[in-house]
Amino acid sequence: MSSARPSPATTPSDEPRSTPPARVLVLNSGSSSVKYQLLDMSDSSRLASGLVERIGERTSLVRHTPLVSGGETRERTGPVADHDAALKAMAEELAADGLGLDSPELLAIGHRVVHGGKYFTEPTVIDERVLSEIERLIPVAPLHNPANLTGIRTATALRPDLPQVAVFDTAFHTTMPESAARYAIDVETADAHRVRRYGFHGTSHAYVSRATARLLGKAPEEVNVIVLHLGNGASASAVRAGRCVDTSMGLTPLEGLVMGTRSGDMDPAVIFHLMRVGGMSADEVDALLNKRSGLVGLCGDNDMREIRRRISEGDERAKLAFDIYIHRLRKYIGAYYAVLGRVDAVAFTAGVGENSAEVREAAVAGLEGLGLAVDGERNAVRGGGARLVSPEGARIAVAVVPTDEEMEIAQQTYALVGKDN
Ligand code: ADP
């Protein structure tokens, strides 16, 4: 392409040349940890990443990795009293690499916020009204939203002039029709207490469903995808033409698939039974189902590598845990096949989905009649980016698509507040 106009770089000017700021700091604030990444959205490169863990303890850990100019990971332990101190530690680490928070190149801070309810359907620039709405959602996200709020308030105090953007885990699922989002309980009672299916891991489902379309050489609007996010927490979603139409997590992340420590689906009457007959309190049942169930409850381990190792040594409990995990997964694949009517791809992502060839193989074993199969050789390949593991010419693509929630949060933040928009 040729142009008669001089390029901006050769235009004489007294003004110093400046490029618009394009760095986005992504923050994921948990109750006792902060994870961060600094990205440059002018070329989607990663500049640094790190985390502060065990905040409030004497043995807090600060780990920082510069991702430019071959820097090495730095790690130190020692007391980090609170989130304020954690973000200051992060700021110091970034500054040591010349990437300080005072840099004019920093455009915005993007925050992962777990629960946005029905209200937040899009990434949103945070103001007082947004803060109070996130606060109003605490009863439905008692563990996550308070920590997310603390992260936002602390980051705002550090750079009050910067846009702070909330990217909600629930947002991608707000397109679910009422038929999928409502529980079949009394409507007035449900509405009075905001009881409905919200879904989580939305940032991952959004990223992976789009990346799967890209892998197939199609636009997101052209494909129907079942996304299986199998990490320690796990969820499935049915995505029609780029929009979520169903997902397996509900009011909280407890519903759906068998997870590392969570039960997933169960007859709700199990809870009354444990309270009435087992003498357990609501908090005890809550802890049982969220922390001592799933794979860990079934066999004592929640790491799929360890479970596979035990199975290879003939361990029956590990085998049963694996079989229950796979049985539930297959039920969701079948259910979402029926929800979508036509499926173009099944995408596996997150720690288990990206790494466990055995889980992928077992999840679609015997489903050739539905058009689903994995190719043994392709499925056994380890690592690499997004890739197909189904046989050549398969009716439905089975894919491994590494998730990248930080990139998705940075992209959404940049799309909202970047100069060119
Ligand atoms: P989360 O973000 O939910 O904590 P991840 O997506 O990081 O979880 O997944 C963590 C899980 O991934 C581990 O508990 C383990 O079961 C599984 N995992 C990680 N690496 C492997 C591997 N090589 N093979 C099988 N499973 C793996």
JSON list of N, CA and C and ligand atoms in Angstrom, two decimals, residues 201 229-233 302-305 350-352 355-356 382, ligand 1:
[
{"chain": "A", "resi": 201, "resn": "HIS", "atom": "N", "xyz": [-16.80, -18.22, 36.02]},
{"chain": "A", "resi": 201, "resn": "HIS", "atom": "CA", "xyz": [-15.74, -18.49, 35.03]},
{"chain": "A", "resi": 201, "resn": "HIS", "atom": "C", "xyz": [-16.07, -17.85, 33.69]},
{"chain": "A", "resi": 229, "resn": "HIS", "atom": "N", "xyz": [-14.50, -25.94, 31.18]},
{"chain": "A", "resi": 229, "resn": "HIS", "atom": "CA", "xyz": [-13.42, -25.33, 31.98]},
{"chain": "A", "resi": 229, "resn": "HIS", "atom": "C", "xyz": [-13.20, -26.24, 33.17]},
{"chain": "A", "resi": 230, "resn": "LEU", "atom": "N", "xyz": [-12.13, -27.04, 33.10]},
{"chain": "A", "resi": 230, "resn": "LEU", "atom": "CA", "xyz": [-11.88, -28.05, 34.13]},
{"chain": "A", "resi": 230, "resn": "LEU", "atom": "C", "xyz": [-10.61, -27.70, 34.89]},
{"chain": "A", "resi": 231, "resn": "GLY", "atom": "N", "xyz": [-10.75, -26.90, 35.93]},
{"chain": "A", "resi": 231, "resn": "GLY", "atom": "CA", "xyz": [-9.61, -26.58, 36.80]},
{"chain": "A", "resi": 231, "resn": "GLY", "atom": "C", "xyz": [-9.89, -27.22, 38.14]},
{"chain": "A", "resi": 232, "resn": "ASN", "atom": "N", "xyz": [-9.48, -26.56, 39.22]},
{"chain": "A", "resi": 232, "resn": "ASN", "atom": "CA", "xyz": [-9.86, -27.07, 40.53]},
{"chain": "A", "resi": 232, "resn": "ASN", "atom": "C", "xyz": [-11.37, -26.81, 40.69]},
{"chain": "A", "resi": 233, "resn": "GLY", "atom": "N", "xyz": [-11.80, -25.58, 40.35]},
{"chain": "A", "resi": 233, "resn": "GLY", "atom": "CA", "xyz": [-13.22, -25.33, 40.11]},
{"chain": "A", "resi": 233, "resn": "GLY", "atom": "C", "xyz": [-13.49, -25.73, 38.68]},
{"chain": "A", "resi": 302, "resn": "ASN", "atom": "N", "xyz": [-7.31, -34.03, 45.23]},
{"chain": "A", "resi": 302, "resn": "ASN", "atom": "CA", "xyz": [-8.01, -33.28, 44.19]},
{"chain": "A", "resi": 302, "resn": "ASN", "atom": "C", "xyz": [-7.12, -32.96, 43.00]},
{"chain": "A", "resi": 303, "resn": "ASP", "atom": "N", "xyz": [-5.91, -33.45, 43.02]},
{"chain": "A", "resi": 303, "resn": "ASP", "atom": "CA", "xyz": [-5.02, -33.22, 41.88]},
{"chain": "A", "resi": 303, "resn": "ASP", "atom": "C", "xyz": [-5.16, -34.40, 40.91]},
{"chain": "A", "resi": 304, "resn": "MET", "atom": "N", "xyz": [-5.57, -34.10, 39.69]},
{"chain": "A", "resi": 304, "resn": "MET", "atom": "CA", "xyz": [-5.84, -35.16, 38.71]},
{"chain": "A", "resi": 304, "resn": "MET", "atom": "C", "xyz": [-4.59, -36.01, 38.43]},
{"chain": "A", "resi": 305, "resn": "ARG", "atom": "N", "xyz": [-3.40, -35.38, 38.52]},
{"chain": "A", "resi": 305, "resn": "ARG", "atom": "CA", "xyz": [-2.17, -36.15, 38.29]},
{"chain": "A", "resi": 305, "resn": "ARG", "atom": "C", "xyz": [-2.03, -37.26, 39.32]},
{"chain": "A", "resi": 350, "resn": "ALA", "atom": "N", "xyz": [-8.37, -25.06, 31.04]},
{"chain": "A", "resi": 350, "resn": "ALA", "atom": "CA", "xyz": [-7.94, -24.99, 32.45]},
{"chain": "A", "resi": 350, "resn": "ALA", "atom": "C", "xyz": [-7.08, -26.22, 32.81]},
{"chain": "A", "resi": 351, "resn": "GLY", "atom": "N", "xyz": [-6.58, -26.23, 34.05]},
{"chain": "A", "resi": 351, "resn": "GLY", "atom": "CA", "xyz": [-5.54, -27.19, 34.46]},
{"chain": "A", "resi": 351, "resn": "GLY", "atom": "C", "xyz": [-5.79, -28.63, 34.03]},
{"chain": "A", "resi": 352, "resn": "VAL", "atom": "N", "xyz": [-6.98, -29.17, 34.30]},
{"chain": "A", "resi": 352, "resn": "VAL", "atom": "CA", "xyz": [-7.28, -30.55, 33.92]},
{"chain": "A", "resi": 352, "resn": "VAL", "atom": "C", "xyz": [-7.57, -30.63, 32.42]},
{"chain": "A", "resi": 355, "resn": "ASN", "atom": "N", "xyz": [-4.43, -30.34, 30.31]},
{"chain": "A", "resi": 355, "resn": "ASN", "atom": "CA", "xyz": [-3.31, -31.25, 30.55]},
{"chain": "A", "resi": 355, "resn": "ASN", "atom": "C", "xyz": [-3.64, -32.74, 30.60]},
{"chain": "A", "resi": 356, "resn": "SER", "atom": "N", "xyz": [-4.91, -33.08, 30.88]},
{"chain": "A", "resi": 356, "resn": "SER", "atom": "CA", "xyz": [-5.19, -34.49, 31.09]},
{"chain": "A", "resi": 356, "resn": "SER", "atom": "C", "xyz": [-5.79, -35.13, 29.84]},
{"chain": "A", "resi": 382, "resn": "ARG", "atom": "N", "xyz": [1.57, -33.02, 24.28]},
{"chain": "A", "resi": 382, "resn": "ARG", "atom": "CA", "xyz": [1.51, -32.18, 25.47]},
{"chain": "A", "resi": 382, "resn": "ARG", "atom": "C", "xyz": [1.91, -30.75, 25.12]},
{"chain": "B", "resi": 1, "resn": "ADP", "atom": "P1", "xyz": [-7.83, -23.22, 39.46]},
{"chain": "B", "resi": 1, "resn": "ADP", "atom": "O1", "xyz": [-7.46, -21.98, 38.65]},
{"chain": "B", "resi": 1, "resn": "ADP", "atom": "O2", "xyz": [-9.26, -23.58, 39.43]},
{"chain": "B", "resi": 1, "resn": "ADP", "atom": "O3", "xyz": [-7.21, -23.27, 40.82]},
{"chain": "B", "resi": 1, "resn": "ADP", "atom": "P2", "xyz": [-6.29, -24.69, 37.46]},
{"chain": "B", "resi": 1, "resn": "ADP", "atom": "O4", "xyz": [-7.02, -24.35, 36.21]},
{"chain": "B", "resi": 1, "resn": "ADP", "atom": "O5", "xyz": [-4.93, -24.13, 37.65]},
{"chain": "B", "resi": 1, "resn": "ADP", "atom": "O6", "xyz": [-7.18, -24.44, 38.74]},
{"chain": "B", "resi": 1, "resn": "ADP", "atom": "O7", "xyz": [-6.20, -26.30, 37.55]},
{"chain": "B", "resi": 1, "resn": "ADP", "atom": "C1", "xyz": [-5.60, -26.91, 38.65]},
{"chain": "B", "resi": 1, "resn": "ADP", "atom": "C2", "xyz": [-5.79, -28.40, 38.51]},
{"chain": "B", "resi": 1, "resn": "ADP", "atom": "O8", "xyz": [-5.30, -28.83, 37.25]},
{"chain": "B", "resi": 1, "resn": "ADP", "atom": "C3", "xyz": [-4.98, -29.21, 39.51]},
{"chain": "B", "resi": 1, "resn": "ADP", "atom": "O9", "xyz": [-5.71, -29.38, 40.70]},
{"chain": "B", "resi": 1, "resn": "ADP", "atom": "C4", "xyz": [-4.80, -30.54, 38.79]},
{"chain": "B", "resi": 1, "resn": "ADP", "atom": "O10", "xyz": [-5.89, -31.38, 39.09]},
{"chain": "B", "resi": 1, "resn": "ADP", "atom": "C5", "xyz": [-4.91, -30.19, 37.32]},
{"chain": "B", "resi": 1, "resn": "ADP", "atom": "N1", "xyz": [-3.66, -30.35, 36.59]},
{"chain": "B", "resi": 1, "resn": "ADP", "atom": "C6", "xyz": [-2.62, -29.50, 36.49]},
{"chain": "B", "resi": 1, "resn": "ADP", "atom": "N2", "xyz": [-1.64, -30.03, 35.73]},
{"chain": "B", "resi": 1, "resn": "ADP", "atom": "C7", "xyz": [-2.06, -31.26, 35.34]},
{"chain": "B", "resi": 1, "resn": "ADP", "atom": "C8", "xyz": [-1.51, -32.30, 34.54]},
{"chain": "B", "resi": 1, "resn": "ADP", "atom": "N3", "xyz": [-0.31, -32.20, 33.98]},
{"chain": "B", "resi": 1, "resn": "ADP", "atom": "N4", "xyz": [-2.26, -33.41, 34.36]},
{"chain": "B", "resi": 1, "resn": "ADP", "atom": "C9", "xyz": [-3.47, -33.54, 34.92]},
{"chain": "B", "resi": 1, "resn": "ADP", "atom": "N5", "xyz": [-4.04, -32.58, 35.68]},
{"chain": "B", "resi": 1, "resn": "ADP", "atom": "C10", "xyz": [-3.36, -31.46, 35.89]}
]
